Each structure stands twice: as structure tokens, then as C-alpha cells.
Short mmCIF file of C-alpha atoms in Angstrom, two decimals:
data_model
loop_
_atom_site.label_atom_id
_atom_site.label_comp_id
_atom_site.label_asym_id
_atom_site.label_seq_id
_atom_site.Cartn_x
_atom_site.Cartn_y
_atom_site.Cartn_z
CA MET A 1 33.40 -12.44 6.91
CA THR A 2 30.13 -12.45 8.64
CA ASP A 3 30.54 -13.51 12.25
CA GLU A 4 27.93 -15.44 14.20
CA LEU A 5 26.11 -12.31 15.49
CA GLU A 6 25.76 -10.83 12.27
CA ARG A 7 24.50 -14.01 10.74
CA LEU A 8 21.97 -14.32 13.33
CA ALA A 9 20.62 -10.89 12.84
CA ASN A 10 20.70 -11.64 8.92
CA GLY A 11 18.07 -14.08 9.77
CA VAL A 12 15.43 -11.38 10.55
CA LEU A 13 16.50 -8.53 7.82
CA TRP A 14 14.54 -7.93 4.84
CA PRO A 15 16.23 -5.07 3.09
CA GLY A 16 15.38 -3.30 -0.36
CA PHE A 17 18.14 -2.68 -2.94
CA PHE A 18 18.98 -0.68 -5.86
CA GLY A 19 18.65 -1.87 -9.45
CA THR A 20 17.01 -4.85 -11.46
CA GLU A 21 20.01 -6.83 -10.69
CA ALA A 22 21.10 -8.21 -7.34
CA PRO A 23 24.24 -6.12 -6.08
CA GLU A 24 27.13 -8.51 -4.85
CA TRP A 25 26.77 -7.43 -1.14
CA LEU A 26 23.16 -8.65 -1.35
CA ARG A 27 24.12 -11.98 -2.91
CA GLN A 28 26.83 -12.54 -0.13
CA GLU A 29 24.42 -11.59 2.70
CA LEU A 30 21.85 -13.96 1.27
CA ARG A 31 24.39 -16.73 1.19
CA ASP A 32 25.00 -15.77 4.82
CA GLY A 33 21.65 -16.43 5.95
CA LEU A 34 19.74 -13.07 5.07
CA ALA A 35 16.13 -13.62 5.29
CA GLY A 36 15.10 -12.34 1.81
CA VAL A 37 14.49 -9.04 0.16
CA VAL A 38 11.58 -6.58 -0.47
CA TYR A 39 11.15 -5.49 -4.24
CA PHE A 40 10.17 -1.89 -4.97
CA GLY A 41 9.31 -0.12 -8.25
CA GLN A 42 12.93 0.43 -9.29
CA ASN A 43 13.74 -3.33 -9.01
CA VAL A 44 10.81 -4.18 -11.40
CA GLY A 45 11.48 -5.02 -15.25
CA GLU A 46 11.49 -7.78 -17.71
CA GLY A 47 14.09 -9.42 -15.78
CA LEU A 48 12.26 -9.89 -12.66
CA PRO A 49 11.68 -13.54 -12.55
CA ALA A 50 15.34 -14.14 -13.23
CA LEU A 51 16.17 -11.93 -10.46
CA SER A 52 14.21 -13.82 -8.18
CA ALA A 53 15.81 -16.96 -9.15
CA GLU A 54 19.26 -15.53 -8.70
CA ILE A 55 18.16 -14.24 -5.09
CA LEU A 56 16.54 -18.11 -4.47
CA ASP A 57 19.77 -19.53 -5.87
CA ALA A 58 21.67 -17.43 -3.29
CA ASN A 59 19.39 -18.40 -0.39
CA PRO A 60 16.40 -21.10 -1.30
CA ASN A 61 14.71 -20.06 1.70
CA ALA A 62 14.51 -16.35 0.84
CA LEU A 63 11.30 -14.67 1.46
CA ILE A 64 10.68 -12.24 -1.25
CA GLY A 65 7.95 -9.75 -0.57
CA ILE A 66 6.32 -6.82 -2.73
CA ASP A 67 3.41 -4.33 -1.96
CA GLU A 68 1.03 -5.29 -4.35
CA GLU A 69 -2.46 -4.26 -3.48
CA GLY A 70 -4.02 -3.48 -6.69
CA GLY A 71 -6.07 -0.19 -6.84
CA SER A 72 -3.73 2.80 -6.21
CA VAL A 73 -0.93 0.82 -4.91
CA THR A 74 1.32 -1.56 -7.33
CA ARG A 75 4.97 -2.21 -7.74
CA LEU A 76 4.56 -4.85 -10.68
CA GLU A 77 2.87 -2.29 -12.73
CA SER A 78 4.51 1.02 -11.35
CA ALA A 79 5.23 2.21 -14.73
CA THR A 80 1.89 1.91 -16.35
CA GLY A 81 -0.69 1.66 -13.30
CA SER A 82 -2.53 -1.28 -11.60
CA THR A 83 -4.95 -3.50 -13.66
CA VAL A 84 -6.26 -5.14 -10.72
CA PRO A 85 -9.12 -3.73 -8.42
CA GLY A 86 -8.34 -1.97 -5.38
CA ALA A 87 -9.67 -2.51 -1.94
CA ALA A 88 -12.13 0.50 -1.84
CA GLN A 89 -13.49 -0.76 -5.03
CA LEU A 90 -14.04 -4.01 -3.58
CA GLY A 91 -15.55 -2.80 -0.62
CA LEU A 92 -17.88 -0.82 -2.43
CA LEU A 93 -18.75 -3.95 -4.35
CA ASP A 94 -18.98 -5.78 -1.43
CA ASP A 95 -18.95 -9.25 -3.17
CA LEU A 96 -16.66 -11.59 -1.16
CA VAL A 97 -16.03 -14.05 -4.31
CA ALA A 98 -14.66 -10.94 -6.07
CA SER A 99 -12.40 -10.23 -3.32
CA GLU A 100 -11.27 -13.72 -2.84
CA ARG A 101 -10.80 -14.14 -6.61
CA THR A 102 -8.51 -10.78 -6.76
CA GLY A 103 -6.55 -12.01 -3.82
CA ALA A 104 -5.72 -15.20 -5.99
CA GLU A 105 -4.97 -13.09 -8.91
CA LEU A 106 -2.48 -10.83 -6.93
CA ALA A 107 -0.88 -14.04 -5.77
CA ARG A 108 -0.69 -15.61 -9.18
CA ARG A 109 1.31 -12.38 -10.51
CA VAL A 110 3.48 -12.21 -7.66
CA ARG A 111 4.22 -15.76 -8.26
CA ALA A 112 4.76 -15.40 -11.70
CA VAL A 113 7.90 -13.18 -10.97
CA GLY A 114 9.15 -15.65 -8.49
CA ALA A 115 8.16 -13.71 -5.28
CA ASN A 116 6.13 -15.30 -2.41
CA VAL A 117 4.90 -12.78 -0.03
CA VAL A 118 2.15 -10.17 -0.85
CA LEU A 119 2.38 -7.25 1.59
CA GLY A 120 -1.50 -6.89 2.01
CA PRO A 121 -4.16 -6.92 2.02
CA VAL A 122 -4.94 -3.54 3.86
CA ALA A 123 -6.63 -4.15 7.28
CA ASP A 124 -6.96 -0.68 8.35
CA VAL A 125 -10.41 0.77 8.96
CA ASN A 126 -10.46 4.32 7.12
CA THR A 127 -12.44 6.30 9.67
CA ASP A 128 -10.74 9.66 9.03
CA PRO A 129 -11.39 10.85 5.40
CA ARG A 130 -8.34 13.44 5.68
CA ASN A 131 -5.90 10.34 5.95
CA PRO A 132 -3.24 10.76 3.45
CA VAL A 133 -1.68 7.13 3.52
CA ILE A 134 -4.79 4.90 3.72
CA GLY A 135 -7.87 6.11 1.93
CA VAL A 136 -8.87 4.01 -0.97
CA ARG A 137 -6.02 1.47 0.18
CA ALA A 138 -8.75 0.44 2.73
CA PHE A 139 -11.89 -1.80 1.99
CA GLY A 140 -14.05 0.95 3.77
CA ASP A 141 -14.85 2.63 7.03
CA ASP A 142 -16.99 -0.15 8.78
CA GLU A 143 -14.96 -2.75 10.76
CA ALA A 144 -17.31 -5.63 9.86
CA LEU A 145 -17.19 -4.89 6.04
CA VAL A 146 -13.22 -4.64 6.46
CA SER A 147 -13.06 -7.78 8.13
CA ARG A 148 -14.87 -9.97 5.88
CA HIS A 149 -13.17 -8.64 2.63
CA VAL A 150 -9.65 -8.99 4.61
CA VAL A 151 -10.45 -12.55 5.32
CA ALA A 152 -11.84 -13.17 1.62
CA THR A 153 -8.58 -11.70 0.20
CA ILE A 154 -6.21 -13.85 2.52
CA ASP A 155 -8.01 -16.71 1.49
CA GLY A 156 -7.37 -16.03 -2.21
CA ILE A 157 -3.68 -15.21 -1.87
CA GLN A 158 -2.86 -18.03 0.64
CA ASP A 159 -4.65 -20.90 -1.26
CA SER A 160 -2.30 -19.93 -3.94
CA ALA A 161 0.97 -20.73 -2.33
CA VAL A 162 1.78 -17.24 -1.61
CA ALA A 163 1.73 -15.63 1.91
CA ALA A 164 -0.50 -12.75 2.88
CA CYS A 165 0.60 -9.93 5.08
CA VAL A 166 -2.24 -7.81 6.84
CA LYS A 167 -1.27 -4.41 7.41
CA HIS A 168 -0.82 -1.74 9.53
CA PHE A 169 -1.41 -3.20 12.89
CA PRO A 170 -2.94 -2.00 15.25
CA GLY A 171 -4.80 0.30 12.65
CA HIS A 172 -3.73 3.38 10.71
CA GLY A 173 -7.21 4.34 9.60
CA ASP A 174 -7.74 6.91 12.11
CA THR A 175 -5.04 9.71 11.46
CA HIS A 176 -4.47 12.45 9.19
CA LEU A 177 -0.74 12.31 9.30
CA ASP A 178 1.56 10.07 7.29
CA SER A 179 4.02 7.85 9.23
CA HIS A 180 6.37 8.17 6.27
CA HIS A 181 6.92 11.71 7.43
CA SER A 182 5.98 12.18 10.80
CA LEU A 183 4.84 10.11 14.01
CA PRO A 184 1.13 9.90 14.07
CA GLU A 185 -0.86 9.72 17.31
CA ILE A 186 -4.12 8.07 17.56
CA THR A 187 -6.41 10.22 20.16
CA LEU A 188 -9.54 7.93 19.51
CA ASP A 189 -11.16 6.70 22.64
CA VAL A 190 -9.14 3.46 23.49
CA GLU A 191 -12.35 1.27 23.68
CA GLU A 192 -13.67 2.36 20.33
CA PHE A 193 -10.29 1.91 18.77
CA GLU A 194 -10.18 -1.68 20.12
CA ARG A 195 -13.67 -2.54 18.85
CA VAL A 196 -13.23 -0.89 15.26
CA HIS A 197 -9.72 -0.76 14.50
CA LEU A 198 -8.50 -4.12 16.02
CA GLU A 199 -11.19 -6.16 14.53
CA PRO A 200 -10.09 -6.67 11.04
CA PHE A 201 -6.81 -8.04 12.50
CA ARG A 202 -8.57 -10.33 14.80
CA ALA A 203 -10.43 -11.75 11.90
CA ALA A 204 -7.20 -12.23 9.95
CA VAL A 205 -5.53 -14.04 12.82
CA ASP A 206 -8.46 -16.18 13.16
CA ALA A 207 -8.24 -16.91 9.28
CA GLY A 208 -4.72 -18.11 9.78
CA VAL A 209 -2.90 -15.10 8.11
CA ASP A 210 0.88 -15.88 7.50
CA ALA A 211 2.20 -12.51 8.69
CA VAL A 212 1.11 -9.44 10.05
CA MET A 213 2.81 -5.73 9.39
CA THR A 214 3.09 -3.06 12.07
CA ALA A 215 2.29 0.75 12.01
CA HIS A 216 4.54 3.34 12.97
CA ILE A 217 1.77 4.96 15.41
CA VAL A 218 1.38 5.68 18.93
CA VAL A 219 -1.69 5.03 20.81
CA PRO A 220 -1.05 6.99 24.21
CA ALA A 221 -3.35 4.56 26.08
CA TRP A 222 -0.79 1.85 25.26
CA GLY A 223 2.32 3.77 25.79
CA GLU A 224 4.52 6.38 24.39
CA GLN A 225 6.29 4.24 21.50
CA PRO A 226 5.23 3.64 18.26
CA ALA A 227 3.50 0.20 17.84
CA THR A 228 6.46 -1.10 15.82
CA LEU A 229 8.60 -0.72 19.15
CA ASN A 230 5.90 -1.34 21.62
CA PRO A 231 5.81 -4.81 23.26
CA ARG A 232 2.39 -4.05 24.67
CA VAL A 233 0.96 -3.43 21.20
CA LEU A 234 2.63 -6.31 19.53
CA GLY A 235 1.81 -8.43 22.66
CA LYS A 236 -1.84 -8.12 21.63
CA LEU A 237 -1.28 -10.44 18.69
CA ARG A 238 0.43 -13.28 20.83
CA ASP A 239 -2.03 -12.74 23.26
CA TRP A 240 -4.82 -13.56 20.61
CA GLY A 241 -2.75 -16.88 19.85
CA TYR A 242 -1.07 -15.75 16.78
CA ASP A 243 2.26 -17.34 16.18
CA GLY A 244 2.67 -16.19 12.74
CA VAL A 245 5.51 -13.55 11.67
CA ILE A 246 5.23 -9.89 12.71
CA ILE A 247 6.75 -8.01 10.06
CA THR A 248 7.70 -4.14 10.72
CA ASP A 249 6.81 -1.35 8.26
CA ALA A 250 9.86 0.10 6.88
CA LEU A 251 12.27 1.38 9.26
CA ASP A 252 13.62 4.07 6.95
CA MET A 253 10.25 5.88 7.31
CA ALA A 254 10.70 9.22 9.33
CA ALA A 255 8.69 7.71 12.27
CA ILE A 256 11.62 5.46 13.05
CA ARG A 257 14.51 6.78 11.47
CA GLU A 258 14.20 10.51 12.62
CA THR A 259 13.55 9.30 16.19
CA VAL A 260 15.70 6.28 17.24
CA GLY A 261 17.43 5.54 13.93
CA LEU A 262 17.61 2.62 11.88
CA GLY A 263 19.83 0.71 14.17
CA GLY A 264 17.98 1.58 17.21
CA GLY A 265 14.60 0.78 15.73
CA ALA A 266 15.78 -2.51 14.48
CA ALA A 267 17.03 -3.51 18.04
CA LEU A 268 13.73 -2.00 19.56
CA ALA A 269 11.58 -3.74 17.31
CA LEU A 270 12.89 -7.05 17.90
CA ALA A 271 12.80 -6.65 21.52
CA ALA A 272 9.23 -5.70 21.25
CA GLY A 273 8.19 -8.71 19.53
CA ALA A 274 8.65 -8.11 15.85
CA ASP A 275 10.26 -11.19 13.86
CA LEU A 276 11.23 -9.50 10.46
CA LEU A 277 12.45 -6.16 9.84
CA CYS A 278 11.56 -4.43 6.42
CA ILE A 279 14.54 -1.80 6.21
CA GLY A 280 12.98 -0.04 3.33
CA ASN A 281 13.26 1.65 -0.07
CA PRO A 282 16.58 2.86 -0.46
CA THR A 283 15.35 5.57 -3.24
CA ASN A 284 12.89 7.12 -0.48
CA PRO A 285 15.47 9.92 0.33
CA GLY A 286 15.38 10.95 -3.12
CA ASP A 287 18.19 12.96 -4.49
CA ALA A 288 19.62 12.73 -1.01
CA ALA A 289 19.89 9.06 -1.45
CA LEU A 290 23.87 8.03 -1.87
CA VAL A 291 24.85 5.27 -4.55
CA ASP A 292 25.47 2.76 -1.76
CA GLN A 293 22.20 3.87 0.44
CA ASP A 294 20.82 0.13 -0.01
CA GLU A 295 23.98 -1.24 1.80
CA ARG A 296 24.38 1.53 4.28
CA ASP A 297 20.87 1.02 5.42
CA PHE A 298 21.10 -2.63 5.75
CA HIS A 299 24.29 -2.31 7.64
CA ALA A 300 22.77 0.34 10.08
CA ALA A 301 19.98 -1.98 10.83
CA ARG A 302 22.33 -4.93 11.41
CA ASP A 303 24.96 -3.10 13.29
CA GLY A 304 22.13 -1.97 15.66
CA ILE A 305 20.90 -5.52 16.35
CA VAL A 306 24.65 -6.86 16.88
CA ALA A 307 25.43 -4.12 19.26
CA ALA A 308 22.34 -4.66 21.33
CA LEU A 309 23.05 -8.53 21.52
CA ARG A 310 26.49 -7.72 22.49
CA ASP A 311 25.41 -5.19 25.48
CA GLY A 312 22.54 -7.44 26.58
CA SER A 313 19.73 -4.96 25.82
CA LEU A 314 18.52 -7.62 23.24
CA SER A 315 18.35 -11.19 24.14
CA ARG A 316 19.77 -13.92 21.99
CA ALA A 317 16.68 -16.02 22.50
CA ARG A 318 14.32 -13.44 21.38
CA VAL A 319 16.23 -13.01 17.87
CA GLU A 320 16.51 -16.77 17.59
CA GLU A 321 12.70 -17.01 18.27
CA ALA A 322 12.18 -14.54 15.47
CA ALA A 323 14.64 -16.01 12.96
CA ALA A 324 12.86 -19.38 13.68
CA ARG A 325 9.35 -18.02 12.60
CA VAL A 326 10.69 -16.47 9.59
CA ALA A 327 12.15 -19.76 8.56
CA ALA A 328 9.28 -21.67 9.32
CA LEU A 329 7.36 -19.47 7.01
CA ALA A 330 9.83 -19.74 4.12
CA THR A 331 9.77 -23.65 4.49
CA LYS A 332 5.88 -23.74 4.52
CA LEU A 333 6.02 -21.44 1.21
CA ARG A 334 8.65 -23.59 -0.45
CA VAL A 335 6.73 -26.84 0.40
CA ALA A 336 3.48 -25.06 -0.79
CA ALA A 337 5.10 -24.02 -4.31
CA GLU A 338 6.44 -27.51 -4.80
CA LEU A 339 2.98 -29.08 -4.35
CA GLY A 340 1.34 -26.94 -6.93
CA HIS A 341 -1.82 -25.02 -7.33
CA ASP A 342 -4.81 -24.16 -9.69
CA ASP A 343 -4.93 -20.74 -10.98
CA PRO A 344 -8.26 -19.16 -12.12
CA ASP A 345 -8.67 -18.94 -15.93
CA ASP A 346 -11.66 -16.78 -16.06
CA TYR A 347 -10.84 -13.98 -13.75
CA ASP A 348 -12.32 -10.55 -15.19
CA ALA A 349 -10.45 -7.40 -13.53
CA ALA A 350 -12.26 -5.17 -15.82
CA GLU A 351 -15.86 -6.34 -15.07
CA ILE A 352 -15.20 -6.17 -11.32
CA VAL A 353 -14.39 -2.49 -11.65
CA ARG A 354 -16.92 -1.74 -14.10
CA ARG A 355 -19.55 -2.69 -11.51
CA THR A 356 -18.20 -0.35 -8.82
CA VAL A 357 -18.10 2.91 -10.92
CA THR A 358 -20.91 5.04 -10.05
CA VAL A 359 -21.87 8.66 -10.80
CA SER A 360 -22.93 11.21 -8.28
CA GLY A 361 -25.33 13.90 -9.60
CA ASP A 362 -26.80 13.85 -12.85
CA ALA A 363 -25.43 11.38 -15.29
CA PRO A 364 -23.38 13.13 -17.88
CA GLU A 365 -24.18 13.25 -21.80
CA ALA A 366 -21.98 10.76 -23.67
CA ALA A 367 -18.77 12.24 -24.72
CA THR A 368 -17.13 11.84 -28.06
CA ALA A 369 -13.46 12.93 -26.76
CA LEU A 370 -12.17 13.99 -23.34
CA ALA A 371 -9.77 16.84 -22.28
CA VAL A 372 -8.37 16.06 -18.97
CA ILE A 373 -7.10 18.53 -16.09
CA ASP A 374 -5.35 16.51 -13.65
CA ALA A 375 -5.61 18.21 -10.25
CA ARG A 376 -4.80 15.49 -8.12
CA ARG A 377 -2.66 15.97 -4.95
CA ARG A 378 0.98 15.21 -5.19
CA SER A 379 2.30 11.68 -4.95
CA THR A 380 3.47 10.33 -1.44
CA LEU A 381 5.94 7.79 -0.63
CA ALA A 382 3.37 4.97 -0.17
CA VAL A 383 0.83 6.05 -3.13
CA ASP A 384 1.91 7.43 -6.46
CA SER A 385 -1.26 9.60 -6.23
CA ALA A 386 -0.01 11.86 -9.41
CA GLY A 387 1.19 8.86 -11.41
CA SER A 388 0.63 10.17 -15.35
CA TYR A 389 -1.03 6.81 -16.42
CA VAL A 390 -4.28 7.63 -14.77
CA ALA A 391 -4.82 10.95 -16.62
CA ASP A 392 -3.06 9.20 -19.72
CA ALA A 393 -5.50 6.30 -19.63
CA LEU A 394 -8.57 8.79 -18.98
CA ALA A 395 -7.62 11.24 -21.80
CA ALA A 396 -6.34 8.52 -24.47
CA ASP A 397 -5.54 10.63 -27.51
CA GLY A 398 -7.19 13.75 -25.95
CA LEU A 399 -5.70 16.97 -24.37
CA ARG A 400 -4.12 16.18 -20.81
CA VAL A 401 -2.99 18.94 -18.54
CA ARG A 402 -1.36 18.70 -15.11
CA LEU A 403 -2.46 21.50 -12.57
CA ASP A 404 -1.19 21.53 -9.18
CA VAL A 405 -3.87 23.42 -7.33
CA ALA A 406 -1.90 23.40 -4.21
CA SER A 407 0.57 25.77 -5.73
CA ALA A 408 -1.13 27.33 -8.71
CA ASP A 409 -2.77 30.88 -8.24
CA LEU A 410 -6.17 31.76 -9.73
CA PRO A 411 -4.78 33.43 -13.18
CA GLU A 412 -2.85 30.05 -13.68
CA GLN A 413 -5.86 27.80 -13.00
CA ASP A 414 -7.85 30.15 -15.26
CA ARG A 415 -5.15 29.97 -17.99
CA VAL A 416 -5.19 26.09 -17.94
CA LEU A 417 -9.11 26.12 -17.87
CA ASP A 418 -9.16 28.36 -21.05
CA GLU A 419 -6.74 25.84 -22.51
CA VAL A 420 -8.72 22.68 -21.79
CA THR A 421 -12.12 24.00 -22.55
CA ALA A 422 -11.05 25.24 -25.79
CA ALA A 423 -9.95 21.88 -26.76
CA PRO A 424 -12.28 19.10 -28.36
CA GLY A 425 -14.48 17.11 -26.29
CA THR A 426 -15.74 17.17 -22.89
CA THR A 427 -13.70 19.05 -19.88
CA VAL A 428 -12.84 16.45 -17.28
CA LEU A 429 -11.48 17.41 -13.82
CA LEU A 430 -9.39 14.46 -12.33
CA ILE A 431 -9.45 14.83 -8.64
CA ASP A 432 -8.75 12.58 -5.61
CA ARG A 433 -9.91 14.47 -2.26
CA PRO A 434 -13.05 16.42 -3.00
CA ASP A 435 -14.21 16.52 0.73
CA THR A 436 -11.00 17.37 2.28
CA ASP A 437 -9.00 19.36 -0.07
CA ALA A 438 -10.51 23.00 -0.54
CA ALA A 439 -8.38 23.92 -3.41
CA GLN A 440 -9.84 20.75 -5.55
CA ARG A 441 -13.37 21.57 -4.48
CA SER A 442 -12.92 25.52 -5.32
CA LEU A 443 -11.53 24.38 -8.78
CA VAL A 444 -14.64 22.11 -9.39
CA GLU A 445 -16.85 25.34 -8.69
CA ARG A 446 -14.96 27.49 -10.65
CA THR A 447 -15.12 24.99 -13.75
CA ALA A 448 -18.92 24.62 -13.27
CA VAL A 449 -19.55 28.49 -13.73
CA ARG A 450 -17.06 28.51 -16.76
CA ASP A 451 -18.00 25.15 -18.30
CA PRO A 452 -21.47 23.69 -17.25
CA GLY A 453 -20.92 20.84 -19.23
CA ALA A 454 -17.70 19.68 -17.66
CA VAL A 455 -17.58 16.26 -15.54
CA VAL A 456 -15.40 15.34 -12.48
CA VAL A 457 -13.50 12.05 -12.33
CA ASN A 458 -12.96 11.20 -8.69
CA VAL A 459 -10.36 8.40 -7.91
CA GLY A 460 -10.15 9.12 -4.09
CA LEU A 461 -12.79 8.51 -1.45
CA PRO A 462 -16.32 8.84 -2.80
CA THR A 463 -17.75 12.09 -2.36
CA ARG A 464 -19.96 13.16 0.79
CA SER A 465 -20.82 16.47 -0.05
CA PRO A 466 -22.20 16.90 -3.69
CA LEU A 467 -20.14 18.86 -6.19
CA PRO A 468 -21.80 21.02 -8.58
CA LEU A 469 -20.70 18.84 -11.65
CA PRO A 470 -21.68 15.27 -12.55
CA THR A 471 -18.84 12.98 -10.65
CA ILE A 472 -17.74 9.69 -11.87
CA GLU A 473 -16.71 7.74 -8.75
CA VAL A 474 -13.73 5.41 -9.25
CA ALA A 475 -12.33 4.86 -5.79
CA ALA A 476 -8.82 4.07 -7.10
CA ALA A 477 -5.91 5.86 -8.80
CA SER A 478 -5.22 3.28 -11.34
CA ARG A 479 -4.96 2.44 -15.00
CA LEU A 480 -7.88 0.09 -15.11
CA GLY A 481 -10.14 2.45 -13.01
CA ALA A 482 -9.28 5.28 -15.34
CA GLN A 483 -10.06 3.20 -18.40
CA MET A 484 -13.45 2.18 -16.92
CA ALA A 485 -13.99 5.98 -16.20
CA ARG A 486 -13.49 6.75 -19.92
CA GLU A 487 -15.88 3.97 -20.96
CA ALA A 488 -18.48 5.38 -18.70
CA LEU A 489 -18.07 8.95 -20.07
CA LEU A 490 -17.96 7.76 -23.73
CA GLY A 491 -21.48 5.88 -22.85
CA ARG A 492 -20.13 2.67 -23.37
CA PHE A 493 -21.82 0.97 -20.21
CA ALA A 494 -24.62 2.42 -18.01
CA VAL A 495 -23.37 3.78 -14.73
CA THR A 496 -25.45 3.46 -11.54
CA GLN A 497 -26.36 6.74 -9.88
CA ARG A 498 -24.81 6.90 -6.37
CA MET A 499 -26.67 8.91 -3.31
CA ASN A 500 -24.48 11.36 -1.58
CA SER A 501 -24.65 11.76 2.20
CA ALA A 502 -23.57 15.11 3.24
CA GLY A 503 -21.09 15.32 6.19
#
């Protein structure tokens, strides 16, 4: 039986869960006021609309969120790869209508499965090319460009009866560490950080964004606590006049779990000013995940809140304020859904991506078949960097070989090169970090000597330092991006030449 304080805490909790059906513990908590759920890849299947209906039946005010950014990050198409343009592609195109319509398409897809919160767009300004967690998820490295595309995407999403949640406040773009595994510290001059990295969030607030997600990063000038737990950082949003929902990034990430823990992090985040606590994906521990990891993580977070309420370290008024904001957003979305909306009927994602594909170096001769070496980095918790669907879509019925250049010695690399260059068609190196991964660049250089007719397809940030082979720049590890790269290599559309800038 849920007691009064547990029910209050339920109103600010947003857990993930195992499976494609709602477990009994989750249905019971939803009936007892749980704010909603976050979908991850393991929840997605043909029955997702029915699952959403079951959740909303248990709590008609449930917020159902999903990471659906397009490009390199998708949950709805996690098995096959996204068929929506990514942020970096939209930033390179710099067509605000395309960004707004892409936002509307993301909202349409999310709404079609019964969800009502898009965890996007990414408002980070990716100023560090080494960034392992943002990269092509950002619209670019210029704050003005990022700001205008963030606003356009918000407009597209929220005009379609779905909430947008910009992330990751106050900005995760100037770090080379991944907060899923560590606690990044921003050493950038604070004045520059405020001018560059806060600007897209200011623009989002001015545009009326429904929700803002926090980052687990430390800005020493603002204190030693990560932003998610830092009242000075979260207070900046309220100082701007923002009265929407502040959502935490997942509390199961190492930056929180391995420092203050899930329960401690939940209480501290609320005390700092957060309103809705994303508990996280119970599959993240991998093989170490227990069969009831989802329920355990939920209870750890709720128990931490209840304990803090009982010992007075967290005020009841603060939790009630947070729960009221969450409830107000749920009411707004329910009313908007009942009023209805028009969906665009001529959205052409392929044409948008086709316009963003460029070539660095000399344009390659049209190929008749492609033999692909997939040398991208390993997948992370945030991005399925090595998802096989990219190489599969690029190679189609041609040869595809996975090569982990971070661990493969030179004889193994030569063996793979021999196998692929002997296959019919043009050799293609599929990479994603040409300027920051010495092993990927070295592989390109070795291939250029052995097979001068080879081509590179780069699905990461566009190259700044030229490579010795023609390079098709895609700027997203997505199925759609790979399909457009394949069309370009087969000569099915003309590719614009891109001028490299050394750096």
C-alpha cells in the first residue's frame, strides 16, 4: 500500500522498465500517481500503441517520453536505424522550414505510438570535436545556428500536441568525457560558457519550450555539484522567467549513481529545483542487470525522496511544487490531444538528407557495387555508434565486414583489407571520427596505398583535415543517411563538393 509521502514522490518520478508489456508493479504505481514512464529500445515493438494505452488507462495524466532525436539517436527505429534527419544534417542545411517540419514529423511518430514527450531537440553547442556523447546530435558548433534550429524544431514538435524537452542544460557540448561513465568538468572560461552554451537554452525558454533536461556536468565557477544537483545552475532557468518542467537526465548514469547514488541523487535533484526525475534505462548495467532492476531502481529513487522528506532535508513544499508543474504539463498535453491537429502530408525526409550529403576531395567514380569495412567506434549508452543497420544499408547486397580498429592489430587490418578489396565493387571505409581517432585515420591512409580507388563514408562530424581518399560526408549514423550515401556512390544524384578547413 502506497503511503502519503510515497504517493507524493510518485508524482515526480519517471522510470524506465523492462519489456514490451507494463509489469504489475508499474501499473500499480501509475494508479498511485506515478508521473509516467520513459520508453527505451527494449520497450519498442508492434504493440507499443497498446502499451501506451495500458499506461494511460492506469494513469490518464501519465507523461510518456522517448528519446527520438532523428539521425544517430532513435528508440522507435532502434532495430533498423532512423529514417529522420539528424540535428547535424539540419544544421549543415540551415533550412529552418526543414527543421520545423522535422520536429513535426518526430512529434507525429511519437504521438502515433501513444507517447507525448519528445526528449529533444539537443540544444548543446558541440565546440569540442572529441565529444563522445554529443557530436552529430547537435545542430553545430555556433550558438546562433544552434539557437535558431532549436527554436524551429520546438515549434514543429509543440505545434503537434507533443511536448519538447531541450537538453542538456547548461550545455554538454564542450566536454570530451561521457557523463554516462564519468562526471565531466567544464574548464571553459565562464563568460564564454554563458555566451555560447547557454544561448540556445535562453532561446528555447523564450520560445516557450515545455521542458528542459539537465546535464550531469560540473562548471567549477558555479560550484562543485553537477548541474542536475546544483541549485545555482538550475536557478538560472527560473531567473530567466522559465516556469516549465525541469527534467533530470537519467539518474542511473555513473555521474550520479556512482557518486551520491540513485536515492541521494533523486532527493538532491529535487532540492536543487528539478521537477521530474528520469530514473533511466534498466538495461544499462548490461549483464549485471538483475531481473527486477527496473523496480529496484524505481524504489531506490523513491525511497531516497521519502527519507529526505522525513528527515527534513527536502521540503514537502518543494516536492509539491515540482509535482504541480508535472501535472500542469500533463493536463496541457491531454487538452491539446483532444483538440486535434494537422499532420504534414508531404514531408520528404530523404530529400532533406540528400541535400546535406557532400563530398570532401575529388568526387568518386560511380560505383556498381559496394564492399564495406565498418570501422566506426564502439556503441555507447547514448548512441548506437556501431549499429549494424548503417553498414547494412550502405553495402546492401555487397560484402560488409566489421573491423574494430581500436583493438585490431595491423596484420588483422591487412587481412580485412585483403578480403574486402578482393570482393566485387568499390571498397568503402565507414568511419565516424576522422579528426580525433588516430586509428581510423591510419586505416584510411593504409587503404589509400593499397586501394587508391577506395572511398570513405563519414557518418560523424565532417572532416576538418582532408583525408587521402574521397569522403562522402553524411553527418548521421542512420539508416536514411547510409541509404543516401549509397545513392551518391552509385551516381544516382550529384553530390556537392565540400571545402575542408584544416584544424
